[in-house]
Amino acid sequence: GDLSQDAAMRIARLAQGHPFALIELGRAARPSSPQDHPGRSLPAEVARAIRARLLDVADDTLQALQQLALAGDGLDGATALALAGASQDEALARLDRALAAGVLDAAEGRFRFRHALVAQALLDGLAPHRRALLHARIARQFEQAGAPPGRIAAQWMAASQVDAATRPPGRVTVT
């Protein structure tokens, strides 16, 4: 069937000029599409192709990218460093590898995924238990960095830890 104008515009925005993504997202938007997979934001073929592009990225960098994708786009340098590694040297090396691989862009002191589909493919590849664990880790790192309470609470909620999300600001979790 035909796509509505709203659906076509959404697909065009998501694809950001990439023909492969445009075709696959269009196929997945059709109601009878065999690529329609519940619980995924991207068609399996698109996510698989993007993750294949990331195969040359080291596992530790891939894990750092998953944390960055969960934390949100447009992270400042200090936050990106805190999320990317245990030590500053590790974090710098991981961010450098992600920049060299063309996965991240850095402009005006902020890190963004070069393409929203890359971030979504990273998220679609996370099992629910790992996603919750990473959200909790991000929340703790945000608390230690003094991030805004709303941003911290959003991570705790995504980790399904409502008690932590409703805790008064300034009470850092030690787990």
GROMACS .gro file of N, CA and C in nm, residues 24-173:
model
  450
   24GLU      N    1   1.516   0.046   0.259
   24GLU     CA    2   1.483  -0.053   0.363
   24GLU      C    3   1.380   0.002   0.462
   25LEU      N    4   1.391   0.128   0.497
   25LEU     CA    5   1.292   0.187   0.586
   25LEU      C    6   1.156   0.195   0.518
   26GLY      N    7   1.156   0.224   0.388
   26GLY     CA    8   1.030   0.225   0.312
   26GLY      C    9   0.966   0.088   0.307
   27ARG      N   10   1.048  -0.015   0.285
   27ARG     CA   11   0.995  -0.153   0.284
   27ARG      C   12   0.936  -0.189   0.419
   28ALA      N   13   1.006  -0.152   0.524
   28ALA     CA   14   0.961  -0.189   0.659
   28ALA      C   15   0.833  -0.114   0.698
   29ALA      N   16   0.808  -0.001   0.636
   29ALA     CA   17   0.690   0.078   0.671
   29ALA      C   18   0.562   0.022   0.611
   30ARG      N   19   0.575  -0.063   0.510
   30ARG     CA   20   0.455  -0.123   0.451
   30ARG      C   21   0.396  -0.223   0.549
   31PRO      N   22   0.268  -0.222   0.573
   31PRO     CA   23   0.205  -0.310   0.672
   31PRO      C   24   0.229  -0.458   0.649
   32SER      N   25   0.243  -0.501   0.526
   32SER     CA   26   0.260  -0.643   0.499
   32SER      C   27   0.406  -0.684   0.485
   33SER      N   28   0.496  -0.596   0.522
   33SER     CA   29   0.638  -0.620   0.503
   33SER      C   30   0.689  -0.734   0.590
   34PRO      N   31   0.762  -0.830   0.530
   34PRO     CA   32   0.821  -0.937   0.611
   34PRO      C   33   0.935  -0.888   0.699
   35GLN      N   34   0.984  -0.765   0.674
   35GLN     CA   35   1.092  -0.711   0.758
   35GLN      C   36   1.041  -0.647   0.885
   36ASP      N   37   0.910  -0.647   0.905
   36ASP     CA   38   0.853  -0.583   1.023
   36ASP      C   39   0.879  -0.671   1.145
   37HIS      N   40   0.968  -0.626   1.232
   37HIS     CA   41   1.007  -0.704   1.350
   37HIS      C   42   0.964  -0.630   1.475
   38PRO      N   43   0.871  -0.686   1.553
   38PRO     CA   44   0.830  -0.619   1.676
   38PRO      C   45   0.948  -0.601   1.770
   39GLY      N   46   0.947  -0.489   1.843
   39GLY     CA   47   1.051  -0.464   1.942
   39GLY      C   48   1.176  -0.401   1.885
   40ARG      N   49   1.180  -0.377   1.757
   40ARG     CA   50   1.297  -0.314   1.694
   40ARG      C   51   1.255  -0.181   1.635
   41SER      N   52   1.346  -0.087   1.638
   41SER     CA   53   1.319   0.043   1.579
   41SER      C   54   1.360   0.050   1.433
   42LEU      N   55   1.453  -0.034   1.393
   42LEU     CA   56   1.500  -0.038   1.256
   42LEU      C   57   1.470  -0.173   1.195
   43PRO      N   58   1.450  -0.177   1.063
   43PRO     CA   59   1.439  -0.308   0.998
   43PRO      C   60   1.567  -0.387   1.024
   44ALA      N   61   1.555  -0.516   1.040
   44ALA     CA   62   1.671  -0.600   1.072
   44ALA      C   63   1.783  -0.582   0.970
   45GLU      N   64   1.748  -0.569   0.842
   45GLU     CA   65   1.850  -0.555   0.738
   45GLU      C   66   1.930  -0.427   0.754
   46VAL      N   67   1.863  -0.319   0.791
   46VAL     CA   68   1.932  -0.191   0.809
   46VAL      C   69   2.024  -0.200   0.931
   47ALA      N   70   1.970  -0.249   1.042
   47ALA     CA   71   2.051  -0.261   1.164
   47ALA      C   72   2.172  -0.353   1.141
   48ARG      N   73   2.150  -0.463   1.072
   48ARG     CA   74   2.258  -0.558   1.044
   48ARG      C   75   2.366  -0.493   0.957
   49ALA      N   76   2.326  -0.420   0.855
   49ALA     CA   77   2.424  -0.354   0.767
   49ALA      C   78   2.505  -0.250   0.843
   50ILE      N   79   2.440  -0.174   0.928
   50ILE     CA   80   2.510  -0.072   1.006
   50ILE      C   81   2.606  -0.137   1.105
   51ARG      N   82   2.561  -0.242   1.174
   51ARG     CA   83   2.650  -0.310   1.269
   51ARG      C   84   2.767  -0.375   1.196
   52ALA      N   85   2.745  -0.425   1.074
   52ALA     CA   86   2.855  -0.483   0.997
   52ALA      C   87   2.960  -0.377   0.966
   53ARG      N   88   2.914  -0.255   0.943
   53ARG     CA   89   3.006  -0.144   0.918
   53ARG      C   90   3.091  -0.115   1.042
   54LEU      N   91   3.039  -0.150   1.159
   54LEU     CA   92   3.110  -0.125   1.285
   54LEU      C   93   3.199  -0.242   1.327
   55LEU      N   94   3.208  -0.347   1.245
   55LEU     CA   95   3.287  -0.463   1.283
   55LEU      C   96   3.434  -0.430   1.303
   56ASP      N   97   3.483  -0.329   1.233
   56ASP     CA   98   3.623  -0.293   1.249
   56ASP      C   99   3.649  -0.206   1.372
   57VAL      N  100   3.545  -0.176   1.447
   57VAL     CA  101   3.559  -0.100   1.572
   57VAL      C  102   3.581  -0.200   1.685
   58ALA      N  103   3.682  -0.176   1.767
   58ALA     CA  104   3.713  -0.266   1.879
   58ALA      C  105   3.594  -0.280   1.973
   59ASP      N  106   3.584  -0.396   2.037
   59ASP     CA  107   3.472  -0.423   2.128
   59ASP      C  108   3.456  -0.318   2.237
   60ASP      N  109   3.569  -0.274   2.296
   60ASP     CA  110   3.558  -0.175   2.403
   60ASP      C  111   3.505  -0.042   2.349
   61THR      N  112   3.541  -0.008   2.226
   61THR     CA  113   3.489   0.114   2.164
   61THR      C  114   3.341   0.098   2.131
   62LEU      N  115   3.304  -0.021   2.085
   62LEU     CA  116   3.163  -0.048   2.055
   62LEU      C  117   3.078  -0.035   2.181
   63GLN      N  118   3.126  -0.088   2.292
   63GLN     CA  119   3.053  -0.076   2.418
   63GLN      C  120   3.043   0.070   2.463
   64ALA      N  121   3.149   0.145   2.443
   64ALA     CA  122   3.145   0.288   2.477
   64ALA      C  123   3.043   0.359   2.388
   65LEU      N  124   3.038   0.323   2.261
   65LEU     CA  125   2.941   0.384   2.169
   65LEU      C  126   2.798   0.351   2.210
   66GLN      N  127   2.776   0.229   2.258
   66GLN     CA  128   2.642   0.193   2.306
   66GLN      C  129   2.602   0.280   2.424
   67GLN      N  130   2.696   0.303   2.515
   67GLN     CA  131   2.666   0.391   2.630
   67GLN      C  132   2.637   0.533   2.584
   68LEU      N  133   2.715   0.581   2.489
   68LEU     CA  134   2.692   0.716   2.438
   68LEU      C  135   2.555   0.725   2.370
   69ALA      N  136   2.517   0.621   2.297
   69ALA     CA  137   2.386   0.620   2.230
   69ALA      C  138   2.273   0.620   2.332
   70LEU      N  139   2.289   0.547   2.441
   70LEU     CA  140   2.187   0.544   2.545
   70LEU      C  141   2.177   0.677   2.619
   71ALA      N  142   2.288   0.745   2.632
   71ALA     CA  143   2.291   0.871   2.708
   71ALA      C  144   2.227   0.986   2.631
   72GLY      N  145   2.223   0.976   2.500
   72GLY     CA  146   2.161   1.082   2.420
   72GLY      C  147   2.264   1.151   2.333
   73ASP      N  148   2.215   1.220   2.233
   73ASP     CA  149   2.303   1.283   2.136
   73ASP      C  150   2.345   1.421   2.183
   74GLY      N  151   2.456   1.468   2.132
   74GLY     CA  152   2.503   1.602   2.164
   74GLY      C  153   2.565   1.614   2.301
   75LEU      N  154   2.642   1.513   2.340
   75LEU     CA  155   2.704   1.513   2.473
   75LEU      C  156   2.825   1.605   2.475
   76ASP      N  157   2.841   1.677   2.585
   76ASP     CA  158   2.960   1.760   2.600
   76ASP      C  159   3.082   1.670   2.619
   77GLY      N  160   3.199   1.727   2.600
   77GLY     CA  161   3.322   1.649   2.606
   77GLY      C  162   3.344   1.578   2.738
   78ALA      N  163   3.319   1.645   2.849
   78ALA     CA  164   3.341   1.584   2.981
   78ALA      C  165   3.249   1.464   3.001
   79THR      N  166   3.123   1.476   2.959
   79THR     CA  167   3.028   1.366   2.973
   79THR      C  168   3.068   1.250   2.882
   80ALA      N  169   3.105   1.280   2.759
   80ALA     CA  170   3.147   1.176   2.666
   80ALA      C  171   3.269   1.102   2.720
   81LEU      N  172   3.363   1.175   2.777
   81LEU     CA  173   3.482   1.111   2.835
   81LEU      C  174   3.443   1.021   2.953
   82ALA      N  175   3.355   1.070   3.039
   82ALA     CA  176   3.313   0.992   3.156
   82ALA      C  177   3.244   0.862   3.114
   83LEU      N  178   3.167   0.866   3.006
   83LEU     CA  179   3.094   0.748   2.961
   83LEU      C  180   3.178   0.654   2.876
   84ALA      N  181   3.287   0.704   2.819
   84ALA     CA  182   3.362   0.625   2.721
   84ALA      C  183   3.468   0.534   2.782
   85GLY      N  184   3.507   0.554   2.906
   85GLY     CA  185   3.611   0.467   2.958
   85GLY      C  186   3.635   0.483   3.106
   86ALA      N  187   3.703   0.381   3.162
   86ALA     CA  188   3.732   0.381   3.305
   86ALA      C  189   3.839   0.486   3.338
   87SER      N  190   3.935   0.501   3.250
   87SER     CA  191   4.039   0.602   3.272
   87SER      C  192   4.029   0.705   3.160
   88GLN      N  193   4.088   0.820   3.185
   88GLN     CA  194   4.083   0.926   3.085
   88GLN      C  195   4.156   0.882   2.958
   89ASP      N  196   4.269   0.812   2.973
   89ASP     CA  197   4.343   0.766   2.855
   89ASP      C  198   4.262   0.668   2.772
   90GLU      N  199   4.193   0.573   2.841
   90GLU     CA  200   4.107   0.477   2.770
   90GLU      C  201   3.995   0.550   2.698
   91ALA      N  202   3.932   0.643   2.767
   91ALA     CA  203   3.820   0.717   2.708
   91ALA      C  204   3.866   0.796   2.587
   92LEU      N  205   3.978   0.864   2.597
   92LEU     CA  206   4.031   0.940   2.484
   92LEU      C  207   4.059   0.849   2.365
   93ALA      N  208   4.119   0.734   2.392
   93ALA     CA  209   4.151   0.640   2.283
   93ALA      C  210   4.023   0.589   2.217
   94ARG      N  211   3.921   0.557   2.296
   94ARG     CA  212   3.795   0.508   2.239
   94ARG      C  213   3.725   0.615   2.156
   95LEU      N  214   3.722   0.736   2.208
   95LEU     CA  215   3.660   0.845   2.132
   95LEU      C  216   3.737   0.873   2.004
   96ASP      N  217   3.871   0.868   2.012
   96ASP     CA  218   3.953   0.888   1.892
   96ASP      C  219   3.923   0.782   1.787
   97ARG      N  220   3.909   0.654   1.831
   97ARG     CA  221   3.879   0.546   1.736
   97ARG      C  222   3.741   0.565   1.674
   98ALA      N  223   3.644   0.607   1.754
   98ALA     CA  224   3.508   0.629   1.701
   98ALA      C  225   3.507   0.746   1.602
   99LEU      N  226   3.583   0.850   1.630
   99LEU     CA  227   3.593   0.962   1.537
   99LEU      C  228   3.663   0.920   1.408
  100ALA      N  229   3.771   0.843   1.421
  100ALA     CA  230   3.845   0.797   1.303
  100ALA      C  231   3.761   0.703   1.217
  101ALA      N  232   3.675   0.624   1.280
  101ALA     CA  233   3.589   0.531   1.206
  101ALA      C  234   3.471   0.604   1.142
  102GLY      N  235   3.454   0.731   1.173
  102GLY     CA  236   3.345   0.808   1.115
  102GLY      C  237   3.210   0.782   1.179
  103VAL      N  238   3.211   0.726   1.300
  103VAL     CA  239   3.087   0.697   1.371
  103VAL      C  240   3.039   0.821   1.446
  104LEU      N  241   3.134   0.894   1.505
  104LEU     CA  242   3.102   1.015   1.580
  104LEU      C  243   3.156   1.137   1.509
  105ASP      N  244   3.093   1.250   1.532
  105ASP     CA  245   3.142   1.381   1.493
  105ASP      C  246   3.164   1.460   1.620
  106ALA      N  247   3.264   1.545   1.619
  106ALA     CA  248   3.287   1.635   1.732
  106ALA      C  249   3.287   1.777   1.677
  107ALA      N  250   3.199   1.857   1.730
  107ALA     CA  251   3.190   1.997   1.687
  107ALA      C  252   3.145   2.082   1.805
  108GLU      N  253   3.209   2.196   1.820
  108GLU     CA  254   3.174   2.291   1.926
  108GLU      C  255   3.173   2.226   2.064
  109GLY      N  256   3.270   2.136   2.087
  109GLY     CA  257   3.283   2.072   2.218
  109GLY      C  258   3.180   1.965   2.248
  110ARG      N  259   3.104   1.922   2.146
  110ARG     CA  260   2.999   1.822   2.166
  110ARG      C  261   3.022   1.704   2.072
  111PHE      N  262   2.983   1.586   2.120
  111PHE     CA  263   2.992   1.464   2.040
  111PHE      C  264   2.854   1.422   1.996
  112ARG      N  265   2.842   1.392   1.866
  112ARG     CA  266   2.716   1.345   1.809
  112ARG      C  267   2.745   1.227   1.718
  113PHE      N  268   2.647   1.140   1.707
  113PHE     CA  269   2.659   1.033   1.609
  113PHE      C  270   2.646   1.094   1.471
  114ARG      N  271   2.729   1.048   1.381
  114ARG     CA  272   2.728   1.103   1.245
  114ARG      C  273   2.591   1.084   1.180
  115HIS      N  274   2.527   0.974   1.214
  115HIS     CA  275   2.395   0.945   1.158
  115HIS      C  276   2.309   0.884   1.268
  116ALA      N  277   2.186   0.930   1.280
  116ALA     CA  278   2.096   0.879   1.384
  116ALA      C  279   2.072   0.729   1.370
  117LEU      N  280   2.080   0.677   1.248
  117LEU     CA  281   2.059   0.533   1.227
  117LEU      C  282   2.170   0.450   1.292
  118VAL      N  283   2.291   0.506   1.300
  118VAL     CA  284   2.401   0.434   1.366
  118VAL      C  285   2.370   0.419   1.514
  119ALA      N  286   2.329   0.526   1.577
  119ALA     CA  287   2.295   0.520   1.719
  119ALA      C  288   2.180   0.422   1.742
  120GLN      N  289   2.079   0.426   1.655
  120GLN     CA  290   1.965   0.336   1.671
  120GLN      C  291   2.005   0.191   1.650
  121ALA      N  292   2.093   0.163   1.554
  121ALA     CA  293   2.140   0.026   1.531
  121ALA      C  294   2.217  -0.025   1.653
  122LEU      N  295   2.295   0.063   1.715
  122LEU     CA  296   2.366   0.023   1.838
  122LEU      C  297   2.268  -0.011   1.949
  123LEU      N  298   2.162   0.066   1.960
  123LEU     CA  299   2.062   0.042   2.065
  123LEU      C  300   1.980  -0.083   2.035
  124ASP      N  301   1.944  -0.103   1.910
  124ASP     CA  302   1.865  -0.221   1.873
  124ASP      C  303   1.941  -0.350   1.900
  125GLY      N  304   2.074  -0.344   1.901
  125GLY     CA  305   2.154  -0.462   1.925
  125GLY      C  306   2.172  -0.496   2.072
  126LEU      N  307   2.117  -0.416   2.162
  126LEU     CA  308   2.133  -0.439   2.305
  126LEU      C  309   2.019  -0.524   2.360
  127ALA      N  310   2.055  -0.628   2.433
  127ALA     CA  311   1.954  -0.708   2.503
  127ALA      C  312   1.896  -0.624   2.617
  128PRO      N  313   1.769  -0.648   2.653
  128PRO     CA  314   1.705  -0.566   2.758
  128PRO      C  315   1.781  -0.561   2.890
  129HIS      N  316   1.837  -0.674   2.933
  129HIS     CA  317   1.909  -0.674   3.061
  129HIS      C  318   2.037  -0.589   3.053
  130ARG      N  319   2.105  -0.593   2.939
  130ARG     CA  320   2.226  -0.512   2.923
  130ARG      C  321   2.189  -0.364   2.913
  131ARG      N  322   2.080  -0.335   2.844
  131ARG     CA  323   2.034  -0.196   2.831
  131ARG      C  324   2.005  -0.137   2.969
  132ALA      N  325   1.935  -0.213   3.055
  132ALA     CA  326   1.903  -0.165   3.190
  132ALA      C  327   2.031  -0.144   3.271
  133LEU      N  328   2.124  -0.237   3.261
  133LEU     CA  329   2.251  -0.224   3.333
  133LEU      C  330   2.327  -0.099   3.288
  134LEU      N  331   2.331  -0.076   3.158
  134LEU     CA  332   2.401   0.042   3.107
  134LEU      C  333   2.331   0.172   3.146
  135HIS      N  334   2.198   0.174   3.145
  135HIS     CA  335   2.127   0.294   3.190
  135HIS      C  336   2.161   0.324   3.336
  136ALA      N  337   2.167   0.221   3.421
  136ALA     CA  338   2.203   0.242   3.562
  136ALA      C  339   2.346   0.295   3.574
  137ARG      N  340   2.436   0.241   3.494
  137ARG     CA  341   2.575   0.287   3.495
  137ARG      C  342   2.583   0.434   3.452
  138ILE      N  343   2.509   0.468   3.349
  138ILE     CA  344   2.507   0.607   3.301
  138ILE      C  345   2.450   0.699   3.410
  139ALA      N  346   2.343   0.656   3.476
  139ALA     CA  347   2.283   0.737   3.583
  139ALA      C  348   2.386   0.764   3.693
  140ARG      N  349   2.459   0.661   3.734
  140ARG     CA  350   2.562   0.680   3.838
  140ARG      C  351   2.670   0.778   3.790
  141GLN      N  352   2.711   0.764   3.664
  141GLN     CA  353   2.814   0.855   3.612
  141GLN      C  354   2.760   0.998   3.604
  142PHE      N  355   2.634   1.013   3.565
  142PHE     CA  356   2.573   1.145   3.562
  142PHE      C  357   2.565   1.204   3.702
  143GLU      N  358   2.531   1.123   3.803
  143GLU     CA  359   2.525   1.171   3.941
  143GLU      C  360   2.662   1.222   3.985
  144GLN      N  361   2.765   1.143   3.958
  144GLN     CA  362   2.900   1.181   3.999
  144GLN      C  363   2.947   1.307   3.928
  145ALA      N  364   2.899   1.329   3.805
  145ALA     CA  365   2.939   1.446   3.728
  145ALA      C  366   2.853   1.568   3.759
  146GLY      N  367   2.748   1.550   3.840
  146GLY     CA  368   2.661   1.662   3.874
  146GLY      C  369   2.568   1.703   3.761
  147ALA      N  370   2.526   1.608   3.681
  147ALA     CA  371   2.433   1.637   3.570
  147ALA      C  372   2.299   1.684   3.625
  148PRO      N  373   2.220   1.749   3.542
  148PRO     CA  374   2.087   1.795   3.587
  148PRO      C  375   2.002   1.678   3.638
  149PRO      N  376   1.926   1.700   3.746
  149PRO     CA  377   1.845   1.592   3.805
  149PRO      C  378   1.752   1.523   3.707
  150GLY      N  379   1.694   1.596   3.614
  150GLY     CA  380   1.603   1.535   3.517
  150GLY      C  381   1.673   1.435   3.427
  151ARG      N  382   1.795   1.468   3.392
  151ARG     CA  383   1.873   1.377   3.306
  151ARG      C  384   1.910   1.250   3.382
  152ILE      N  385   1.945   1.265   3.509
  152ILE     CA  386   1.979   1.151   3.593
  152ILE      C  387   1.855   1.063   3.612
  153ALA      N  388   1.743   1.125   3.646
  153ALA     CA  389   1.620   1.051   3.670
  153ALA      C  390   1.576   0.975   3.545
  154ALA      N  391   1.593   1.035   3.429
  154ALA     CA  392   1.554   0.967   3.305
  154ALA      C  393   1.634   0.837   3.286
  155GLN      N  394   1.762   0.841   3.323
  155GLN     CA  395   1.844   0.719   3.311
  155GLN      C  396   1.801   0.614   3.413
  156TRP      N  397   1.771   0.656   3.537
  156TRP     CA  398   1.724   0.561   3.637
  156TRP      C  399   1.591   0.500   3.595
  157MET      N  400   1.501   0.580   3.539
  157MET     CA  401   1.373   0.528   3.492
  157MET      C  402   1.394   0.427   3.379
  158ALA      N  403   1.484   0.458   3.288
  158ALA     CA  404   1.512   0.366   3.178
  158ALA      C  405   1.574   0.236   3.229
  159ALA      N  406   1.638   0.244   3.346
  159ALA     CA  407   1.696   0.125   3.408
  159ALA      C  408   1.594   0.052   3.495
  160SER      N  409   1.470   0.103   3.496
  160SER     CA  410   1.362   0.046   3.578
  160SER      C  411   1.393   0.051   3.727
  161GLN      N  412   1.459   0.158   3.769
  161GLN     CA  413   1.492   0.178   3.910
  161GLN      C  414   1.422   0.306   3.958
  162VAL      N  415   1.293   0.293   3.978
  162VAL     CA  416   1.209   0.408   4.013
  162VAL      C  417   1.253   0.471   4.145
  163ASP      N  418   1.291   0.391   4.243
  163ASP     CA  419   1.335   0.446   4.372
  163ASP      C  420   1.453   0.541   4.354
  164ALA      N  421   1.549   0.500   4.273
  164ALA     CA  422   1.666   0.585   4.248
  164ALA      C  423   1.625   0.710   4.171
  165ALA      N  424   1.531   0.697   4.079
  165ALA     CA  425   1.487   0.810   3.997
  165ALA      C  426   1.416   0.916   4.080
  166THR      N  427   1.352   0.875   4.189
  166THR     CA  428   1.276   0.971   4.270
  166THR      C  429   1.352   1.016   4.394
  167ARG      N  430   1.475   0.972   4.410
  167ARG     CA  431   1.560   1.011   4.523
  167ARG      C  432   1.595   1.159   4.512
  168PRO      N  433   1.602   1.230   4.622
  168PRO     CA  434   1.639   1.373   4.617
  168PRO      C  435   1.777   1.392   4.554
  169PRO      N  436   1.796   1.500   4.478
  169PRO     CA  437   1.926   1.526   4.418
  169PRO      C  438   2.035   1.534   4.524
  170GLY      N  439   2.155   1.491   4.485
  170GLY     CA  440   2.269   1.500   4.575
  170GLY      C  441   2.296   1.372   4.652
  171ARG      N  442   2.201   1.278   4.651
  171ARG     CA  443   2.224   1.150   4.720
  171ARG      C  444   2.272   1.051   4.617
  172VAL      N  445   2.403   1.042   4.603
  172VAL     CA  446   2.465   0.955   4.502
  172VAL      C  447   2.453   0.810   4.543
  173THR      N  448   2.422   0.726   4.444
  173THR     CA  449   2.412   0.583   4.467
  173THR      C  450   2.550   0.522   4.472
   0.00000   0.00000   0.00000
